[in-house]
Short mmCIF file of C-alpha atoms and ligand atoms in Angstrom, two decimals:
data_model
loop_
_atom_site.label_atom_id
_atom_site.label_comp_id
_atom_site.label_asym_id
_atom_site.label_seq_id
_atom_site.Cartn_x
_atom_site.Cartn_y
_atom_site.Cartn_z
CA UNK A 1105 88.95 120.76 117.57
CA UNK A 1106 89.62 117.72 115.73
CA UNK A 1107 92.75 117.68 113.37
CA UNK A 1108 91.45 116.46 110.03
CA UNK A 1109 93.48 113.80 107.92
CA UNK A 1110 93.16 112.74 104.58
CA UNK A 1111 93.73 109.06 103.57
CA UNK A 1112 93.72 107.99 100.17
CA UNK A 1113 93.26 104.38 99.38
CA UNK A 1114 91.63 104.30 102.75
CA UNK A 1115 89.03 101.30 101.79
CA UNK A 1116 92.19 99.34 100.93
CA UNK A 1117 93.77 96.51 103.31
CA UNK A 1118 96.12 98.69 105.31
CA UNK A 1119 93.93 102.04 104.63
CA UNK A 1120 90.85 100.92 106.39
CA UNK A 1121 92.66 99.49 109.20
CA UNK A 1122 94.95 102.47 109.54
CA UNK A 1123 91.28 104.72 109.63
CA UNK A 1124 90.01 102.60 112.57
CA UNK A 1125 93.30 103.49 114.30
CA UNK A 1126 93.26 107.00 113.43
CA UNK A 1127 89.36 107.38 114.83
CA UNK A 1128 90.60 105.57 117.80
CA UNK A 1129 93.30 108.24 118.40
CA UNK A 1130 90.79 111.20 117.82
CA UNK A 1131 91.63 112.17 114.35
CA UNK A 1132 88.83 112.90 111.96
CA UNK A 1133 89.11 111.00 108.71
CA UNK A 1134 88.15 111.80 104.95
CA UNK A 1135 88.80 108.78 102.76
CA UNK A 1136 89.63 109.40 99.11
CA UNK A 1137 89.44 105.88 97.03
CA UNK A 1138 88.66 104.88 93.47
CA UNK A 1139 87.35 101.32 94.43
CA UNK A 1140 89.89 99.91 91.93
CA UNK A 1141 90.79 97.51 94.40
CA UNK A 1142 88.50 97.93 97.14
CA UNK A 1143 84.84 97.93 98.00
CA UNK A 1144 82.36 100.84 99.60
CA UNK A 1145 81.08 98.70 101.95
CA UNK A 1146 84.20 98.64 103.83
CA UNK A 1147 82.70 101.98 105.62
CA UNK A 1148 80.05 99.93 107.05
CA UNK A 1149 82.89 97.71 108.85
CA UNK A 1150 84.69 100.80 109.89
CA UNK A 1151 81.61 102.23 111.73
CA UNK A 1152 80.99 98.70 112.87
CA UNK A 1153 84.36 99.10 114.65
CA UNK A 1154 84.39 102.76 116.04
CA UNK A 1155 80.72 104.13 115.36
CA UNK A 1156 82.29 106.97 113.28
CA UNK A 1157 81.50 106.78 109.46
CA UNK A 1158 84.51 108.48 107.77
CA UNK A 1159 83.86 111.09 105.08
CA UNK A 1160 84.16 109.26 101.91
CA UNK A 1161 84.96 110.48 98.20
CA UNK A 1162 84.75 108.60 95.27
CA UNK A 1163 87.65 109.35 92.82
CA UNK A 1164 90.88 109.20 91.63
CA UNK A 1165 93.90 110.73 93.01
CA UNK A 1166 95.38 111.05 89.62
CA UNK A 1167 92.33 113.52 88.59
CA UNK A 1168 93.66 116.93 89.53
CA UNK A 1169 90.46 118.47 89.43
CA UNK A 1170 88.54 115.96 91.64
CA UNK A 1171 91.29 116.32 94.46
CA UNK A 1172 91.42 120.01 93.98
CA UNK A 1173 87.43 119.62 95.00
CA UNK A 1174 88.35 117.56 98.11
CA UNK A 1175 91.65 119.99 99.22
CA UNK A 1176 88.86 123.04 98.98
CA UNK A 1177 86.18 121.08 100.82
CA UNK A 1178 88.17 119.59 103.58
CA UNK A 1179 90.35 121.75 105.99
CA UNK A 1180 93.19 119.00 106.32
CA UNK A 1181 96.07 118.78 108.49
CA UNK A 1182 97.72 115.77 107.07
CA UNK A 1183 97.66 113.15 104.50
CA UNK A 1184 98.31 109.39 104.60
CA UNK A 1185 99.09 108.60 100.83
CA UNK A 1186 98.38 104.68 100.53
CA UNK A 1187 96.37 104.95 97.13
CA UNK A 1188 98.61 102.92 94.48
CA UNK A 1189 98.67 99.46 92.62
CA UNK A 1190 100.52 96.92 94.32
CA UNK A 1191 100.87 93.67 92.63
CA UNK A 1192 104.27 92.94 91.98
CA UNK A 1193 103.77 90.67 89.01
CA UNK A 1194 101.24 92.75 87.41
CA UNK A 1195 103.68 95.96 87.51
CA UNK A 1196 105.70 93.45 85.24
CA UNK A 1197 103.05 92.82 82.52
CA UNK A 1198 101.99 96.41 82.73
CA UNK A 1199 104.68 98.83 83.59
CA UNK A 1200 103.35 102.05 82.06
CA UNK A 1201 100.28 101.66 84.17
CA UNK A 1202 102.06 101.32 87.34
CA UNK A 1203 104.32 104.30 86.73
CA UNK A 1204 101.57 106.44 85.24
CA UNK A 1205 99.06 105.48 88.66
CA UNK A 1206 101.68 105.39 91.18
CA UNK A 1207 103.78 108.44 90.36
CA UNK A 1208 101.08 111.17 89.06
CA UNK A 1209 98.72 110.43 91.97
CA UNK A 1210 101.97 111.39 94.53
CA UNK A 1211 102.66 114.52 92.15
CA UNK A 1212 99.08 115.37 91.87
CA UNK A 1213 99.25 115.20 96.01
CA UNK A 1214 101.89 117.25 96.54
CA UNK A 1215 101.28 119.99 94.45
CA UNK A 1216 97.71 120.18 95.90
CA UNK A 1217 99.32 120.31 99.42
CA UNK A 1218 101.35 122.67 98.53
CA UNK A 1219 98.68 124.84 97.24
CA UNK A 1220 96.52 124.13 100.23
CA UNK A 1221 99.15 124.70 102.67
CA UNK A 1222 98.77 120.93 103.82
CA UNK A 1223 102.36 120.54 105.89
CA UNK A 1224 102.31 116.66 106.85
CA UNK A 1225 102.50 113.62 104.79
CA UNK A 1226 102.94 110.17 105.54
CA UNK A 1227 103.70 107.87 102.33
CA UNK A 1228 103.32 104.18 102.37
CA UNK A 1229 106.41 102.66 101.03
CA UNK A 1230 107.84 98.99 101.05
CA UNK A 1231 110.68 97.09 102.04
CA UNK A 1232 111.07 96.06 98.41
CA UNK A 1233 113.37 99.20 98.01
CA UNK A 1234 115.88 97.02 99.65
CA UNK A 1235 116.03 94.31 97.02
CA UNK A 1236 118.11 91.43 98.72
CA UNK A 1237 119.98 93.10 101.27
CA UNK A 1238 123.45 92.18 102.31
CA UNK A 1239 122.94 92.15 106.01
CA UNK A 1240 119.89 91.20 107.91
CA UNK A 1241 118.29 92.27 109.80
CA UNK A 1242 118.01 95.50 107.26
CA UNK A 1243 117.99 99.04 108.62
CA UNK A 1244 117.29 102.31 106.87
CA UNK A 1245 121.21 102.97 106.09
CA UNK A 1246 121.12 99.71 103.80
CA UNK A 1247 121.41 100.69 100.34
CA UNK A 1248 118.51 101.08 97.83
CA UNK A 1249 119.07 98.47 95.62
CA UNK A 1250 118.11 98.30 91.87
CA UNK A 1251 114.30 97.33 92.46
CA UNK A 1252 113.02 93.72 91.11
CA UNK A 1253 109.82 95.00 89.78
CA UNK A 1254 108.35 98.31 88.42
CA UNK A 1255 105.92 98.41 91.21
CA UNK A 1256 109.04 98.41 93.75
CA UNK A 1257 110.78 100.84 91.30
CA UNK A 1258 107.48 103.29 91.61
CA UNK A 1259 107.99 103.34 95.41
CA UNK A 1260 111.51 103.97 95.08
CA UNK A 1261 110.82 106.80 92.44
CA UNK A 1262 108.09 108.20 95.32
CA UNK A 1263 110.48 108.55 98.04
CA UNK A 1264 113.00 110.53 95.77
CA UNK A 1265 110.30 112.66 94.69
CA UNK A 1266 109.12 113.49 98.54
CA UNK A 1267 112.71 114.04 99.26
CA UNK A 1268 113.69 116.02 96.39
CA UNK A 1269 110.43 118.31 97.04
CA UNK A 1270 111.48 119.01 100.37
CA UNK A 1271 115.06 119.78 99.50
CA UNK A 1272 114.01 121.96 96.89
CA UNK A 1273 112.44 123.91 99.81
CA UNK A 1274 108.64 122.62 99.78
CA UNK A 1275 107.32 123.45 102.98
CA UNK A 1276 106.00 119.73 104.15
CA UNK A 1277 107.09 117.23 106.96
CA UNK A 1278 107.19 114.06 105.49
CA UNK A 1279 107.74 110.23 106.42
CA UNK A 1280 107.85 107.07 104.09
CA UNK A 1281 106.96 104.19 106.25
CA UNK A 1282 108.64 101.26 104.77
CA UNK A 1283 106.19 98.00 105.11
CA UNK A 1284 107.43 94.42 105.70
CA UNK A 1285 104.63 91.74 105.30
CA UNK A 1286 101.31 93.02 106.63
CA UNK A 1287 98.94 89.89 107.58
CA UNK A 1288 96.16 89.40 109.49
CA UNK A 1289 92.43 91.36 110.16
CA UNK A 1290 90.99 93.40 112.55
CA UNK A 1291 90.18 91.25 115.69
CA UNK A 1292 86.35 92.26 115.46
CA UNK A 1293 86.38 90.52 112.08
CA UNK A 1294 84.31 93.60 110.76
CA UNK A 1295 87.48 94.57 108.11
CA UNK A 1296 90.44 92.39 106.75
CA UNK A 1297 92.05 91.73 103.41
CA UNK A 1298 89.44 91.81 100.06
CA UNK A 1299 92.29 90.28 97.50
CA UNK A 1300 90.13 90.45 94.40
CA UNK A 1301 90.92 87.56 91.98
CA UNK A 1302 93.44 84.97 92.74
CA UNK A 1303 95.53 86.38 95.74
CA UNK A 1304 99.44 86.95 95.12
CA UNK A 1305 100.14 87.09 98.76
CA UNK A 1306 101.01 84.24 100.74
CA UNK A 1307 98.51 84.38 103.65
CA UNK A 1308 95.30 85.49 102.05
CA UNK A 1309 95.98 82.08 99.71
CA UNK A 1310 96.42 80.26 103.23
CA UNK A 1311 93.12 81.57 104.38
CA UNK A 1312 91.28 80.67 100.91
CA UNK A 1313 93.00 77.39 100.68
CA UNK A 1314 91.39 76.58 104.65
CA UNK A 1315 88.44 78.01 103.36
CA UNK A 1316 88.47 75.55 100.45
CA UNK A 1317 88.07 78.36 97.78
CA UNK A 1318 91.83 77.04 96.48
CA UNK A 1319 92.27 73.25 96.37
CA UNK A 1320 95.80 73.80 97.95
CA UNK A 1321 98.70 76.26 98.67
CA UNK A 1322 102.00 76.10 96.33
CA UNK A 1323 105.12 76.77 98.17
CA UNK A 1324 107.49 78.37 96.00
CA UNK A 1325 110.93 77.14 96.65
CA UNK A 1326 112.24 74.51 98.94
CA UNK A 1327 115.62 74.93 98.33
CA UNK A 1328 116.73 78.32 99.58
CA UNK A 1329 119.79 78.91 101.90
CA UNK A 1330 117.57 78.97 104.91
CA UNK A 1331 117.09 76.71 107.90
CA UNK A 1332 114.04 74.89 106.07
CA UNK A 1333 114.87 75.87 102.51
CA UNK A 1334 111.70 78.32 101.99
CA UNK A 1335 111.88 81.63 102.03
CA UNK A 1336 111.72 84.48 105.16
CA UNK A 1337 109.90 87.36 105.58
CA UNK A 1338 109.24 89.94 108.78
CA UNK A 1339 104.85 89.47 108.94
CA UNK A 1340 103.49 92.17 110.63
CA UNK A 1341 99.61 92.46 112.12
CA UNK A 1342 97.99 94.65 109.90
CA UNK A 1343 96.69 96.60 113.27
CA UNK A 1344 100.25 97.03 114.38
CA UNK A 1345 101.17 98.78 111.15
CA UNK A 1346 97.98 100.63 111.13
CA UNK A 1347 99.01 102.25 114.87
CA UNK A 1348 102.59 102.82 113.14
CA UNK A 1349 100.78 105.33 110.88
CA UNK A 1350 99.05 107.05 113.65
CA UNK A 1351 102.70 107.46 115.54
CA UNK A 1352 104.25 108.56 112.45
CA UNK A 1353 101.36 111.45 112.22
CA UNK A 1354 101.57 112.41 115.60
CA UNK A 1355 105.42 112.65 115.33
CA UNK A 1356 105.20 114.78 112.26
CA UNK A 1357 102.51 116.95 114.04
CA UNK A 1358 105.01 117.63 117.00
CA UNK A 1359 107.87 118.88 114.69
CA UNK A 1360 108.52 122.64 114.22
CA UNK A 1361 110.59 122.27 111.45
CA UNK A 1362 109.11 124.00 108.45
CA UNK A 1363 109.96 120.92 106.28
CA UNK A 1364 111.59 117.41 106.81
CA UNK A 1365 112.32 114.09 104.91
CA UNK A 1366 112.61 110.63 106.81
CA UNK A 1367 112.22 106.73 106.02
CA UNK A 1368 111.73 104.48 108.78
CA UNK A 1369 110.96 100.58 109.01
CA UNK A 1370 107.88 99.07 109.90
CA UNK A 1371 108.28 95.51 110.58
CA UNK A 1372 108.51 93.03 114.14
CA UNK A 1373 112.46 93.02 113.54
CA UNK A 1374 111.61 88.58 113.46
CA UNK A 1375 111.93 86.75 110.23
CA UNK A 1376 109.68 83.73 109.86
CA UNK A 1377 110.03 81.41 106.64
CA UNK A 1378 106.99 80.37 104.71
CA UNK A 1379 106.49 76.69 106.05
CA UNK A 1380 107.00 78.20 109.46
CA UNK A 1381 103.54 80.32 108.59
CA UNK A 1382 101.65 77.45 107.28
CA UNK A 1383 102.82 75.15 110.23
CA UNK A 1384 101.63 78.15 112.47
CA UNK A 1385 98.04 78.99 110.99
CA UNK A 1386 97.47 75.00 110.84
CA UNK A 1387 98.36 75.01 114.82
CA UNK A 1388 96.69 78.16 116.25
CA UNK A 1389 93.53 77.61 113.84
CA UNK A 1390 93.29 73.57 114.34
CA UNK A 1391 93.42 73.00 110.31
CA UNK A 1392 95.22 70.97 108.24
CA UNK A 1393 96.36 72.47 105.26
CA UNK A 1394 96.67 71.05 101.94
CA UNK A 1395 100.08 72.32 100.37
CA UNK A 1396 102.65 71.28 97.96
CA UNK A 1397 106.35 72.65 96.99
CA UNK A 1398 106.60 74.27 93.66
CA UNK A 1399 109.31 75.82 92.04
CA UNK A 1400 110.78 79.20 93.42
CA UNK A 1401 108.31 82.24 92.19
CA UNK A 1402 110.91 84.61 89.80
CA UNK A 1403 111.53 88.22 91.46
CA UNK A 1404 111.07 86.99 95.35
CA UNK A 1405 114.02 87.68 97.67
CA UNK A 1406 115.65 84.63 99.70
CA UNK A 1407 114.91 86.47 103.07
CA UNK A 1408 114.37 90.13 104.75
CA UNK A 1409 113.39 91.23 107.91
CA UNK A 1410 113.38 94.52 109.69
CA UNK A 1411 115.84 96.07 112.29
CA UNK A 1412 113.00 97.93 113.72
CA UNK A 1413 114.92 100.20 116.09
CA UNK A 1414 114.46 103.79 114.42
CA UNK A 1415 110.66 103.22 114.54
CA UNK A 1416 110.98 102.80 118.39
CA UNK A 1417 113.25 105.34 118.87
CA UNK A 1418 112.19 107.98 116.89
CA UNK A 1419 108.17 106.95 116.66
CA UNK A 1420 107.83 105.22 120.37
CA UNK A 1421 106.27 102.55 118.34
CA UNK A 1422 106.84 98.97 118.12
CA UNK A 1423 105.01 95.76 116.68
CA UNK A 1424 103.39 94.22 119.72
CA UNK A 1425 100.82 91.36 118.16
CA UNK A 1426 102.50 87.91 117.40
CA UNK A 1427 102.37 85.90 114.15
CA UNK A 1428 99.97 83.46 116.13
CA UNK A 1429 97.42 86.45 116.87
CA UNK A 1430 97.85 87.80 113.17
CA UNK A 1431 96.69 84.42 111.84
CA UNK A 1432 93.96 83.48 113.96
CA UNK A 1433 92.34 87.06 113.03
CA UNK A 1434 93.34 86.06 109.41
CA UNK A 1435 91.50 82.86 109.67
CA UNK A 1436 88.52 84.83 111.63
CA UNK A 1437 87.97 87.39 108.90
CA UNK A 1438 88.10 84.62 105.96
CA UNK A 1439 85.10 83.04 108.02
CA UNK A 1440 83.09 86.08 108.38
CA UNK A 1441 83.62 86.92 104.77
CA UNK A 1442 81.44 83.63 104.09
CA UNK A 1443 79.19 84.22 107.12
CA UNK A 1444 78.54 87.88 106.17
CA UNK A 1445 77.55 87.11 102.54
CA UNK A 1446 80.68 89.08 101.36
CA UNK A 1447 82.51 86.22 99.43
CA UNK A 1448 79.48 86.26 97.15
CA UNK A 1449 80.26 89.89 96.37
CA UNK A 1450 83.96 89.43 96.11
CA UNK A 1451 83.35 86.39 93.88
CA UNK A 1452 80.88 88.42 91.36
CA UNK A 1453 83.62 91.27 91.29
CA UNK A 1454 86.51 88.56 90.41
CA UNK A 1455 84.17 87.24 87.55
CA UNK A 1456 83.57 91.13 86.31
CA UNK A 1457 87.41 91.76 86.69
C1 LIG B 1297 105.77 86.04 100.63
C2 LIG B 1297 106.16 84.77 100.33
C3 LIG B 1297 106.61 84.09 98.28
C4 LIG B 1297 102.08 83.19 97.88
C5 LIG B 1297 104.92 91.40 98.30
C6 LIG B 1297 105.55 93.04 97.68
C7 LIG B 1297 105.68 93.60 99.05
C8 LIG B 1297 104.29 93.98 99.41
C9 LIG B 1297 103.79 92.73 99.89
C10 LIG B 1297 102.59 95.53 98.49
C11 LIG B 1297 107.33 84.63 99.64
C12 LIG B 1297 105.71 83.21 99.30
C13 LIG B 1297 103.77 83.65 98.61
C14 LIG B 1297 102.16 81.82 97.64
C15 LIG B 1297 104.09 81.11 98.73
N1 LIG B 1297 103.11 94.14 98.44
N2 LIG B 1297 104.52 82.65 98.51
N3 LIG B 1297 102.83 80.83 97.98
O1 LIG B 1297 106.37 88.89 97.70
O2 LIG B 1297 107.50 88.94 100.25
O3 LIG B 1297 106.04 91.05 99.36
O4 LIG B 1297 103.82 91.60 98.73
O5 LIG B 1297 103.02 96.59 99.28
O6 LIG B 1297 106.11 94.84 98.34
O7 LIG B 1297 106.70 92.70 97.24
O8 LIG B 1297 104.54 88.99 99.89
O9 LIG B 1297 102.82 87.34 100.10
O10 LIG B 1297 103.50 87.41 97.92
O11 LIG B 1297 104.87 86.30 99.33
O12 LIG B 1297 105.04 80.41 98.81
O13 LIG B 1297 100.76 81.43 97.17
O14 LIG B 1297 105.23 83.93 100.59
O15 LIG B 1297 107.33 83.18 97.53
O16 LIG B 1297 108.21 84.05 99.35
P1 LIG B 1297 106.02 89.24 99.27
P2 LIG B 1297 104.03 87.36 99.26
#
């Protein structure tokens, strides 16, 4: 009998790739998404890859009545919770929007999981909880430094909400996955990143510049204390990240304990600089990218990349795909957006946003 997994935010960038990985691992998937930062046509992309159309409920994780309906209709073994706002800069401008959405959606979810006896939770956390680590690569024992943004703080507080609930005896087995920088797209180019408006993140900005949508890339900061003066990050292929969620779920389903809480870095363990990413993109795709060096972006940490040993030992997972592959897949997806006419849908959404 297939186990059913509820994926909140399952039409988003990481969510949709995780749905594909879950279906390929034999799980039945139910998606909840309010389409505030995603599109229903992503369902077609998922079906184009796996041949399976996930059941989809459009609604908001903050809406308890709506979520109660989902839990009463679906016999769920576990939940992967992606649904959250995630733009660092926007969170500084609109902190209450972020605290309300990101915290209340988790609280509603945990209360309903307890009510319906759903015992497994994988939570989408972020390396942003580490701030600028003292030591690199950063491992899970590193101190949680004061968040650099309300977005980062919501991730820290959500981890604490789960930890405290488990410590108070809530019968749930929970893993917080601390992502590094997800990039790329499914190699089929049926799904990928769909940033609405001007992309905040590096790689979608690169691919949109290469596609002529943006005139040139600004590299924020060339005076950091790094080999080439630009920031360093741990860029992980989104399919590697997706597969880590399946391994995390498998791990939880194997545990006999009535409850547990743990957290795990999900990164490649390698750091690459912004300039290296630009140059690698140019090389693997045979494109000259227009870029300039610009002042530092407030809130950026200088460098961070993962110690990824715990995920390997605990989950039997490690990143398998290269930076080259991720940047090739990202570019294939950007080109597919135009060919499939999705770009027009995106630009209409941007005009309406
Ligand atoms: C990476 C580097 C920029 C854009 C954030 C969140 C993290 C996660 C991923 C949600 C930085 C530089 C970027 C550009 C640039 N978000 N850059 N020009 O900030 O490491 O992580 O997004 O889960 O939680 O903190 O990712 O891609 O925005 O930036 O030079 O046009 O690229 O300065 O050094 P970041 P990013």
